[in-house]
């Protein structure tokens, strides 16, 4: 039978970090309790046997009540396991050891890894691991998953432990009645094995928090930090993207165009104006994606997200939500899908639903690509970053407005907010590299998959029938756009742009790719063309519509899965489309009127 | 100061010993896991403005707790001199 070990522990103790360290996998890591909300497994060779190691969401206790805790508990209780590898934060052993005693009632073999040994050391916290192991009746190892200390020894111990427990077994149902007995033995264990220095000096975290959580400087500093991160991404990413766009055009005119002259005209057009321009233009965003996700990883790993929850909770409470919903909205800046899944830490279903209706307005990295392209093409270099920033502000306002509209749904069932505020932690370079690598890999796979399909389809629509002028009213795309015209003309969105929006429904990455195909130009050339064809009002109206009208099919699929039915998905689509149209319409007509 | 008070009114910087928690069972269990249980001494680190949450230190763990939940925790405040 297959050998299997589960990683169990309280949230934010470093389970995913250890999982990555042991298996080389790319689980998401972050200094935010409740980052992992789903099972993730990878194979690990221990001695001569292959084992499946499963990373679980964090558990507070065995009677946990949120969705992520249920996932973890259900897995441990229903799957046969060779054992559980419990990961605790050594610096918080005095409260976390209780979980070990509760887990013991499951009757599974256990091995205890005391993580964050580095932090325990700096705080002067000492644990008698040998004695603790003897008293608990399980191996106990002190490790630092982040820096790799103690991990080879842990692997060794795991191998021996597995040899003693070769057969997977089923957990016993946990009994709640034993809690009092646990409390008693816990105090004894702690008194005998844990040494905490009596007088703790203020830590670096305390000093930083005095500033960042300052009663009235806190929120302005938050906005300033956001602006700085954003400027950094823009400042580094935009020139890189520009350079790549230039390269793309050069390569096309110098090398590729002469090569395809031998082919029939339609085939040459398909390869160059279709695939090459379409995909190439999307690929010029790779450096920005890398820089952007590096910045996200720094923020996620620093521990600042929990501070953002603290600062914004009072505001979110007005909308029936809490600070965690705000943090999910920030995570949505990367991608809406994990952000929606992240709402699993909320116990109240209605609160989760409202949060999930709000997250689609979060300006994700795919939409960022479209906006970067448009702002640099149409606006002056001085104005462009501010235009982009205004879209972020818009994204927040719409999300808040949506939550506020739905606040009645959660009234009276406000959920308790009780969460850990972890210390600030410095990310490691290797960790950052891994995080950013994973996200860019995701982007590349998408570019290789449905973006190719989308671009090919757009080429076909804009070039069929073959004797028509590409993208003219006589083509399939032209006819399609003709039907949509009454809807989009009042928004200042012309026929060609509306075709791109149609494809953007699937994913926003396709928008730029389709535009390249529609205009028959990629990279810098496309940017130049857009600058000539569109005035700033049309461009901004297009961007507003793109921001609002729906994130992408995968976000909708996630919403459907997490909400347990299609109802909220349809509500979300209808609401987004309505708001997108009204907003663009109001903006465009008002701007036209005022500038006339 | 009176002999006992609820956590939501304890000023920043003060500490107290938890006497009793009167909350739904699930929440009490979560509080236990977070290190909030009778007999433990906790300190209020800061209170956020606009009736936002409170930052509490329980042992080695810092927690964020909303005022409504804090109001379920009964404390015996320590003399002011005891708090660092
Ligand atoms: N100082 C220190 N930090 C660590 C160590 N291991 C993990 N961390 C940090 O602790 C934070 C949480 O790590 P994760 O691996 O995401 O924790 P987790 O247990 O998977 O958390 P959840 O998925 O939320 O349950 C991250 O910021 C890690 O970088 C360690 O040994 N020392
Ligand atoms: Mg995790």
XYZ file of C-alpha atoms and ligand atoms in Angstrom:
713
model
C 0.000 0.000 0.000
C 1.092 3.548 -0.660
C 2.998 5.200 2.175
C 1.706 8.559 3.227
C 2.662 11.170 5.815
C 0.672 14.321 6.600
C 2.058 17.645 7.793
C -0.097 18.947 10.599
C 0.246 21.988 12.813
C -1.179 25.333 13.763
C -1.386 28.006 11.053
C 1.808 29.834 10.144
C 4.194 27.409 11.817
C 6.155 26.702 8.635
C 4.516 23.524 7.342
C 4.626 24.627 3.741
C 8.202 25.839 4.131
C 9.210 22.425 5.455
C 7.198 20.722 2.733
C 9.110 22.656 0.079
C 12.400 22.002 1.847
C 11.798 18.238 2.007
C 10.260 17.619 -1.398
C 11.542 20.515 -3.493
C 7.927 21.329 -4.376
C 6.625 24.870 -4.812
C 3.926 25.292 -2.183
C 3.001 28.873 -1.477
C 4.637 30.254 1.654
C 3.789 33.477 3.425
C 3.775 35.087 6.819
C -0.001 35.030 7.016
C -1.909 32.463 9.072
C -4.154 30.528 6.734
C -2.170 30.864 3.541
C -2.548 27.183 2.668
C -6.214 26.315 2.287
C -5.961 23.155 0.222
C -4.186 19.818 0.247
C -0.973 19.626 -1.678
C 1.073 16.470 -1.991
C 4.486 15.607 -3.345
C 6.695 12.556 -3.333
C 9.648 12.138 -1.064
C 12.270 9.411 -0.991
C 12.993 8.251 2.550
C 15.622 5.540 2.723
C 14.473 3.120 0.070
C 10.768 3.843 0.119
C 8.821 6.434 -1.767
C 6.430 8.353 0.449
C 3.681 10.788 -0.341
C 4.012 13.864 1.844
C 0.841 15.952 2.188
C 0.863 19.624 3.176
C -2.336 20.561 4.989
C -3.957 23.842 5.988
C -3.252 24.862 9.583
C -5.385 23.574 12.452
C -6.020 25.318 15.751
C -7.504 22.284 17.417
C -9.428 19.190 16.516
C -12.774 20.926 16.752
C -11.881 23.643 14.279
C -14.765 25.353 12.591
C -13.567 27.103 9.435
C -13.485 25.572 5.961
C -9.688 25.284 5.784
C -9.545 23.573 9.165
C -12.261 21.177 8.087
C -10.211 20.249 5.017
C -7.214 19.396 7.200
C -9.188 17.546 9.802
C -11.180 15.543 7.322
C -7.990 14.405 5.623
C -6.292 13.307 8.827
C -9.354 11.471 10.050
C -10.386 9.764 6.833
C -7.172 8.791 5.053
C -4.965 5.915 6.149
C -1.614 7.403 7.151
C 1.767 6.045 8.134
C 1.944 8.915 10.538
C 1.682 12.629 11.056
C 4.591 15.013 11.090
C 3.566 17.749 13.500
C 5.142 21.153 12.943
C 5.037 23.639 15.808
C 6.478 27.089 16.298
C 9.045 26.645 19.060
C 8.689 30.216 20.274
C 4.995 29.589 20.938
C 5.338 26.113 22.345
C 3.497 27.077 25.512
C 0.249 27.296 23.566
C 0.929 25.007 20.630
C 1.932 21.867 22.511
C -1.722 21.320 23.392
C -2.350 20.396 19.760
C 0.142 17.527 20.033
C -1.727 16.098 22.981
C -5.040 16.398 21.154
C -3.634 14.790 18.028
C -2.341 11.922 20.125
C -5.904 10.810 20.730
C -6.108 9.938 17.013
C -3.836 7.004 17.664
C -1.536 7.662 14.705
C 2.253 7.486 14.867
C 3.626 10.988 15.370
C 6.875 12.834 14.929
C 7.280 16.330 16.316
C 9.303 18.982 14.501
C 9.890 22.121 16.549
C 10.344 24.738 13.868
C 11.731 28.280 13.921
C 14.643 27.220 16.093
C 16.432 30.345 14.896
C 13.792 32.648 16.376
C 13.632 30.638 19.583
C 17.391 30.975 19.911
C 17.381 34.766 19.552
C 14.605 35.022 22.101
C 16.531 32.833 24.544
C 13.881 30.098 24.568
C 15.220 26.627 25.308
C 13.547 23.229 25.003
C 14.736 19.942 26.488
C 13.998 17.940 23.371
C 15.380 14.639 24.650
C 13.291 14.684 27.775
C 10.225 15.952 25.947
C 10.554 13.110 23.430
C 10.723 10.548 26.213
C 7.684 11.982 27.974
C 5.603 12.328 24.818
C 6.706 8.984 23.431
C 7.584 10.338 20.000
C 10.720 11.652 18.310
C 11.181 15.409 18.810
C 13.554 17.450 16.633
C 14.488 21.089 16.671
C 14.649 22.504 13.141
C 14.624 25.657 11.107
C 12.775 24.924 7.893
C 13.494 28.316 6.419
C 17.255 28.072 6.793
C 17.471 24.300 6.475
C 19.013 23.692 9.881
C 18.171 20.305 11.350
C 16.420 19.179 8.184
C 18.928 16.410 7.244
C 18.570 15.032 10.789
C 14.801 15.260 10.433
C 14.955 13.251 7.220
C 17.065 10.643 8.975
C 14.593 10.469 11.845
C 11.675 10.223 9.427
C 13.319 7.315 7.647
C 13.808 5.351 10.861
C 10.347 6.263 12.094
C 8.821 5.054 8.835
C 10.660 1.769 9.149
C 8.949 1.256 12.490
C 5.535 2.144 11.042
C 5.503 0.619 7.552
C 1.720 0.178 7.272
C -0.706 3.074 6.849
C -3.412 3.028 9.480
C -6.740 4.726 10.003
C -7.136 7.377 12.689
C -9.402 6.795 15.661
C -12.226 9.289 15.982
C -11.091 12.043 18.302
C -12.885 12.275 21.600
C -13.481 15.702 22.990
C -13.926 14.625 26.571
C -10.225 14.282 27.154
C -9.564 18.010 27.039
C -9.295 18.490 30.782
C -6.819 15.682 31.193
C -4.782 17.253 28.407
C -4.730 20.603 30.174
C -3.276 19.003 33.234
C -0.465 17.047 31.632
C 0.300 20.022 29.419
C 1.243 22.261 32.320
C 3.569 19.603 33.674
C 5.255 19.021 30.335
C 5.794 22.717 29.830
C 7.158 23.313 33.289
C 9.702 20.523 32.901
C 10.862 21.062 29.339
C 10.478 24.662 28.336
C 12.594 27.549 29.459
C 11.423 31.072 28.628
C 13.474 34.029 29.848
C 11.480 35.965 32.436
C 12.149 39.415 31.092
C 11.705 39.899 27.388
C 13.138 43.040 25.858
C 11.122 44.800 23.149
C 11.853 43.117 19.845
C 12.514 44.612 16.453
C 8.916 43.823 15.572
C 7.700 45.948 18.491
C 9.753 48.878 17.323
C 8.567 48.643 13.720
C 4.961 48.276 14.825
C 5.170 51.379 16.960
C 5.449 53.223 13.669
C 3.466 51.099 11.221
C 0.539 50.496 13.559
C 0.536 54.020 14.906
C -3.065 55.074 15.669
C -3.214 57.803 13.068
C -0.068 57.309 10.989
C -0.858 53.645 10.334
C -3.283 54.046 7.454
C -1.407 56.873 5.671
C 1.758 54.780 5.938
C -0.094 51.823 4.474
C -1.128 53.907 1.471
C 2.396 55.240 1.115
C 3.863 51.726 1.221
C 1.431 50.598 -1.452
C 2.358 53.537 -3.629
C 6.056 52.776 -3.176
C 5.667 49.117 -4.088
C 3.620 50.103 -7.076
C 6.133 52.725 -8.226
C 8.952 50.200 -7.852
C 7.156 47.637 -9.996
C 6.276 50.250 -12.568
C 9.697 51.879 -12.542
C 11.557 48.613 -13.048
C 9.013 46.785 -15.158
C 7.854 49.362 -17.693
C 11.276 50.058 -19.303
C 12.000 46.327 -19.486
C 8.707 45.711 -21.203
C 9.362 48.556 -23.593
C 12.760 47.129 -24.479
C 11.305 43.708 -25.159
C 8.603 45.235 -27.354
C 11.276 46.929 -29.424
C 13.236 43.669 -29.744
C 10.108 41.893 -30.836
C 9.522 44.317 -33.715
C 13.147 44.309 -34.783
C 13.276 40.531 -34.900
C 10.092 40.504 -36.940
C 11.170 42.940 -39.646
C 14.803 41.830 -39.838
C 14.667 38.089 -39.644
C 11.194 36.667 -39.654
C 9.525 38.660 -42.433
C 12.120 37.583 -45.048
C 11.744 33.972 -43.899
C 8.005 33.704 -44.453
C 7.974 35.256 -47.944
C 8.305 31.736 -49.336
C 4.976 30.714 -47.779
C 1.505 31.467 -49.166
C 0.326 34.901 -48.064
C -2.303 33.626 -45.628
C 0.148 31.254 -43.930
C 2.740 33.979 -43.567
C 0.110 36.275 -42.122
C -1.067 33.588 -39.701
C 2.455 32.961 -38.451
C 3.611 36.555 -38.236
C 0.556 38.719 -37.587
C -1.225 35.919 -35.797
C 0.976 33.779 -33.619
C 4.160 35.829 -33.492
C 2.638 39.237 -32.816
C -0.074 37.901 -30.569
C 2.019 35.703 -28.350
C 5.144 37.804 -28.573
C 3.326 40.880 -27.330
C 1.939 38.938 -24.388
C 5.423 37.618 -23.635
C 6.882 41.104 -23.378
C 5.124 41.228 -20.024
C 7.216 38.459 -18.546
C 9.740 40.777 -16.823
C 6.925 42.802 -15.280
C 5.241 39.652 -14.054
C 8.479 38.521 -12.437
C 9.081 41.891 -10.768
C 5.477 42.171 -9.696
C 5.375 38.767 -8.044
C 8.720 39.395 -6.373
C 7.189 42.470 -4.777
C 4.081 40.512 -3.779
C 6.251 37.794 -2.248
C 8.173 40.343 -0.177
C 4.924 41.818 1.136
C 3.406 38.407 1.854
C 6.466 37.098 3.621
C 7.114 40.204 5.688
C 4.089 39.799 7.929
C 2.662 43.156 6.920
C -0.574 41.621 5.626
C -1.670 40.818 9.166
C -1.004 44.475 10.041
C -3.139 45.544 7.111
C -5.934 43.407 8.541
C -5.506 45.134 11.906
C -5.553 48.613 10.395
C -8.485 48.078 8.076
C -10.746 46.021 10.277
C -12.714 48.995 11.588
C -13.486 50.119 8.042
C -14.359 46.625 6.842
C -16.664 46.151 9.829
C -18.902 48.873 8.381
C -19.490 46.547 5.446
C -20.102 43.515 7.575
C -16.694 42.072 6.738
C -13.410 42.004 8.616
C -9.750 42.828 8.068
C -9.073 39.453 6.504
C -11.385 40.228 3.575
C -9.290 43.299 2.920
C -6.124 41.194 2.909
C -7.717 38.809 0.416
C -8.411 41.800 -1.783
C -4.717 42.687 -1.627
C -3.805 39.100 -2.496
C -6.199 39.401 -5.410
C -3.791 41.920 -6.934
C -1.712 38.891 -7.853
C -4.541 36.645 -8.976
C -8.180 36.552 -7.920
C -8.343 32.766 -7.798
C -6.143 32.079 -4.732
C -7.647 35.140 -3.061
C -11.134 33.666 -3.345
C -9.903 30.361 -2.022
C -8.216 32.240 0.813
C -11.620 33.268 2.137
C -11.890 29.731 3.464
C -10.429 30.992 6.723
C -13.781 32.700 7.327
C -16.262 30.595 9.124
C -19.448 32.466 8.352
C -20.738 31.428 4.943
C -22.480 34.674 4.178
C -19.367 36.645 5.018
C -17.351 34.400 2.698
C -19.858 34.907 -0.091
C -19.778 38.676 0.196
C -15.976 38.605 0.238
C -16.041 36.458 -2.891
C -18.348 38.881 -4.659
C -15.945 41.669 -3.788
C -12.648 40.044 -4.803
C -13.320 39.980 -8.586
C -12.924 43.765 -8.596
C -9.387 43.415 -7.350
C -7.040 44.548 -10.133
C -5.120 41.348 -10.845
C -1.791 41.048 -12.624
C -3.450 40.026 -15.887
C -5.515 43.207 -15.991
C -2.399 45.113 -14.985
C -0.807 44.029 -18.269
C -3.634 45.519 -20.300
C -3.501 48.762 -18.339
C 0.260 49.064 -18.563
C 0.054 48.678 -22.278
C -2.723 51.208 -22.720
C -1.420 53.805 -20.316
C 2.041 53.842 -21.843
C 0.590 53.894 -25.369
C -1.953 56.647 -24.876
C -0.838 58.800 -21.942
C 2.267 60.874 -21.423
C 5.067 59.251 -19.385
C 4.350 61.656 -16.517
C 0.630 60.934 -16.429
C 0.781 57.178 -17.070
C 1.643 55.937 -13.539
C -1.082 58.116 -12.040
C -3.664 56.901 -14.500
C -2.728 53.384 -13.540
C -2.938 54.279 -9.877
C -6.408 55.733 -10.382
C -7.507 52.321 -11.640
C -6.298 50.724 -8.412
C -8.290 53.276 -6.467
C -11.299 52.483 -8.631
C -10.821 48.800 -7.926
C -10.958 49.420 -4.177
C -13.974 51.688 -4.419
C -15.958 49.199 -6.472
C -15.068 46.351 -4.146
C -16.127 48.362 -1.104
C -19.288 49.500 -2.804
C -20.200 45.915 -3.669
C -19.575 44.742 -0.116
C -21.559 47.672 1.218
C -24.529 46.818 -0.993
C -24.500 43.268 0.272
C -23.883 44.164 3.903
C -27.468 43.231 4.801
C -26.632 39.624 4.084
C -24.093 39.414 6.856
C -25.808 41.657 9.370
C -26.294 40.078 12.731
C -23.948 37.211 12.079
C -20.661 39.033 12.396
C -17.913 36.536 12.794
C -15.399 36.643 15.599
C -12.064 38.048 14.527
C -9.246 36.455 16.428
C -5.976 35.920 14.657
C -2.286 35.768 15.255
C -0.170 38.825 14.531
C 3.094 37.151 13.515
C 6.457 38.883 13.946
C 8.032 40.574 10.932
C 10.213 38.164 8.999
C 12.762 38.794 6.301
C 12.235 36.697 3.194
C 15.196 34.668 1.963
C 16.466 35.133 -1.558
C 15.899 31.490 -2.381
C 12.332 31.710 -1.128
C 11.640 34.819 -3.176
C 13.145 33.287 -6.264
C 10.988 30.194 -5.865
C 7.811 32.196 -5.384
C 8.398 34.422 -8.363
C 9.535 31.495 -10.496
C 6.316 29.638 -9.771
C 4.130 32.565 -10.746
C 6.044 33.225 -13.953
C 5.831 29.529 -14.776
C 2.089 29.829 -14.420
C 2.083 32.784 -16.790
C 4.229 30.959 -19.331
C 2.053 27.868 -19.254
C -0.999 30.002 -19.877
C 0.758 31.754 -22.725
C 1.617 28.367 -24.167
C -1.908 27.046 -23.728
C -5.069 28.985 -24.249
C -3.415 32.211 -25.316
C -2.143 30.402 -28.406
C -5.645 29.128 -29.022
C -7.220 32.507 -28.438
C -4.781 34.273 -30.705
C -5.244 31.687 -33.451
C -9.001 32.032 -33.203
C -8.830 35.814 -33.350
C -6.637 35.571 -36.438
C -9.186 33.333 -38.083
C -12.084 35.624 -37.230
C -10.296 38.720 -38.457
C -8.972 37.126 -41.669
C -11.887 35.042 -42.885
C -13.045 35.241 -45.640
C -9.475 35.412 -46.881
C -10.151 37.872 -49.693
C -11.526 40.532 -47.350
C -9.404 43.293 -45.888
C -8.216 41.959 -42.450
C -10.390 43.091 -39.553
C -12.722 44.950 -41.915
C -16.536 44.797 -41.580
C -16.588 42.044 -44.210
C -14.748 39.553 -42.008
C -16.357 37.330 -39.406
C -14.967 39.499 -36.651
C -16.280 42.580 -38.386
C -19.775 41.146 -38.524
C -19.609 40.091 -34.890
C -18.459 43.548 -33.900
C -21.273 45.014 -35.975
C -23.840 43.281 -33.777
C -22.178 44.503 -30.622
C -21.829 48.036 -31.881
C -24.975 49.504 -30.293
C -23.723 48.333 -26.904
C -20.187 49.624 -27.173
C -20.434 52.813 -29.215
C -21.894 54.855 -26.320
C -18.820 53.836 -24.320
C -16.377 55.098 -26.938
C -15.189 51.542 -27.518
C -14.811 50.914 -31.242
C -15.479 47.690 -33.102
C -11.934 46.382 -33.072
C -11.588 46.901 -29.347
C -14.881 45.201 -28.652
C -13.573 42.020 -30.302
C -10.642 42.029 -27.886
C -13.054 42.442 -24.970
C -15.012 39.440 -26.153
C -11.906 37.294 -25.907
C -10.867 38.939 -22.683
C -13.850 37.256 -21.104
C -11.826 34.048 -21.072
C -8.710 35.655 -19.608
C -7.299 39.141 -19.619
C -3.949 37.943 -20.946
C -5.650 37.340 -24.264
C -6.733 40.981 -24.639
C -3.354 42.345 -25.662
C -2.648 39.289 -27.785
C -5.918 39.749 -29.672
C -5.326 43.454 -30.154
C -1.959 42.665 -31.709
C -3.663 40.317 -34.150
C -6.584 42.639 -34.837
C -4.359 45.615 -35.591
C -1.813 43.437 -37.363
C 1.018 44.819 -35.273
C 2.888 43.689 -32.187
C 5.034 45.183 -29.451
C 6.043 48.796 -30.018
C 4.177 49.075 -33.310
C 0.900 48.175 -31.644
C 1.546 50.661 -28.934
C 2.170 53.366 -31.539
C -1.011 52.460 -33.409
C -3.148 52.573 -30.287
C -1.693 55.973 -29.448
C -2.817 57.281 -32.848
C -6.213 55.668 -32.985
C -7.483 56.350 -29.477
C -7.869 59.526 -27.518
C -7.478 59.423 -23.759
C -11.214 59.227 -23.089
C -11.705 56.191 -25.280
C -8.657 54.528 -23.766
C -9.752 55.189 -20.194
C -13.281 54.050 -20.898
C -11.894 50.812 -22.356
C -9.712 50.306 -19.304
C -12.595 50.913 -16.918
C -14.668 48.349 -18.746
C -11.797 45.864 -18.717
C -11.246 46.394 -15.004
C -14.825 45.706 -14.077
C -16.551 43.419 -16.548
C -15.386 40.098 -15.079
C -12.005 38.703 -14.048
C -11.704 35.553 -16.159
C -13.271 32.145 -16.586
C -11.074 30.503 -13.948
C -12.113 33.064 -11.356
C -15.746 32.372 -12.186
C -15.169 28.641 -11.959
C -13.557 29.132 -8.558
C -16.453 31.250 -7.386
C -18.852 28.565 -8.444
C -16.909 25.816 -6.736
C -16.352 27.729 -3.496
C -19.916 29.027 -3.294
C -21.243 25.541 -3.927
C -23.491 26.409 -6.891
C -23.856 28.622 -9.911
C -26.121 31.215 -8.342
C -23.401 33.509 -7.040
C -21.386 33.089 -10.174
C -24.281 34.410 -12.245
C -24.916 37.204 -9.784
C -21.273 38.161 -10.010
C -21.231 38.154 -13.828
C -24.454 40.122 -14.152
C -23.395 42.640 -11.531
C -19.943 43.144 -13.048
C -21.274 43.571 -16.568
C -23.899 46.058 -15.439
C -21.434 48.092 -13.401
C -18.822 47.977 -16.164
C -21.238 49.308 -18.738
C -22.729 52.009 -16.537
C -19.342 53.165 -15.303
C -17.766 53.388 -18.751
C -20.876 55.018 -20.134
C -21.012 57.650 -17.415
C -17.319 58.345 -17.632
C -17.187 58.565 -21.402
C -20.290 60.677 -21.886
C -19.350 63.017 -19.049
C -15.806 63.408 -20.345
C -17.053 64.086 -23.878
C -19.566 66.583 -22.620
C -17.073 68.414 -20.418
C -14.358 68.616 -23.063
C -16.681 69.481 -25.948
C -9.610 50.626 39.032
C -12.263 48.106 40.008
C -11.288 44.613 41.010
C -12.298 43.073 37.675
C -12.939 44.375 34.195
C -13.529 43.181 30.650
C -10.676 43.056 28.153
C -12.273 45.576 25.810
C -11.910 48.394 28.323
C -8.400 47.629 29.582
C -6.183 50.520 28.445
C -3.162 49.973 26.206
C -0.055 48.935 28.097
C -1.964 47.400 31.020
C -2.052 43.724 31.810
C -4.385 41.416 33.606
C -5.061 37.818 34.522
C -7.925 36.091 32.753
C -10.627 35.011 35.174
C -13.360 33.786 32.909
C -14.413 33.668 29.262
C -18.081 33.790 28.414
C -18.343 33.025 24.719
C -19.774 30.295 22.472
C -17.994 26.989 22.856
C -16.262 27.109 19.484
C -14.862 30.535 20.137
C -13.636 29.497 23.563
C -11.829 26.562 21.961
C -10.209 28.885 19.439
C -9.221 31.249 22.233
C -7.647 28.354 24.139
C -5.624 27.424 21.079
C -4.461 31.018 20.819
C -3.329 31.055 24.425
C -6.291 32.864 25.973
C -7.456 30.808 28.937
C -8.291 31.387 32.561
C -5.230 31.879 34.717
C -3.095 33.321 31.918
C -1.734 36.800 32.169
C -2.152 38.955 29.080
C -1.197 42.470 28.111
C -2.953 44.964 25.870
C -0.357 46.275 23.420
C -2.435 48.753 21.452
C -5.965 49.617 20.540
C -6.766 50.723 17.038
C -8.838 53.875 16.534
C -12.457 53.979 15.329
C -13.370 51.083 17.626
C -11.152 48.741 15.649
C -9.503 45.617 17.070
C -7.150 45.319 20.021
C -3.635 43.865 19.918
C -3.075 41.547 22.862
C 0.043 39.698 23.978
C -0.560 36.283 25.497
C 2.719 34.637 26.400
C 4.868 34.640 23.282
C 1.989 35.224 20.893
C 0.547 38.521 19.716
C -3.106 38.422 18.769
C -5.648 40.634 17.078
C -9.044 40.489 18.712
C -12.164 42.505 18.010
C -13.662 44.518 20.830
C -16.866 42.503 20.747
C -14.897 39.302 21.388
C -12.666 41.023 23.904
C -15.805 41.905 25.834
C -16.328 38.218 26.582
C -13.081 38.002 28.555
C -13.174 38.915 32.231
C -9.867 39.964 33.795
C -8.332 40.952 37.075
C -6.119 43.902 36.109
C -2.619 43.866 37.554
C -1.356 46.906 39.425
C -0.027 49.423 36.939
C 3.561 49.113 38.160
C 3.657 45.446 37.144
C 3.460 46.121 33.442
C 6.599 46.776 31.541
N 12.437 32.497 11.220
C 11.873 31.447 10.629
N 10.805 31.628 9.863
C 10.253 30.545 9.284
C 10.754 29.241 9.463
N 9.981 28.380 8.773
C 9.018 29.124 8.174
N 9.186 30.424 8.462
C 8.362 31.541 8.020
O 7.104 31.409 8.628
C 6.065 31.894 7.767
C 4.986 30.861 7.590
O 5.473 29.783 6.820
P 4.523 28.781 6.030
O 5.372 27.663 5.569
O 3.704 29.505 5.027
O 3.572 28.303 7.207
P 2.381 27.262 7.160
O 2.478 26.459 8.385
O 2.356 26.535 5.875
O 1.161 28.242 7.290
P -0.365 27.997 6.871
O -0.367 27.471 5.495
O -0.955 29.352 6.974
O -0.941 27.070 7.865
C 6.764 32.283 6.469
O 6.988 33.676 6.484
C 8.076 31.532 6.533
O 9.093 32.190 5.813
C 11.919 29.085 10.269
O 12.432 28.011 10.474
N 12.423 30.220 10.831
Mg 1.059 26.489 4.432
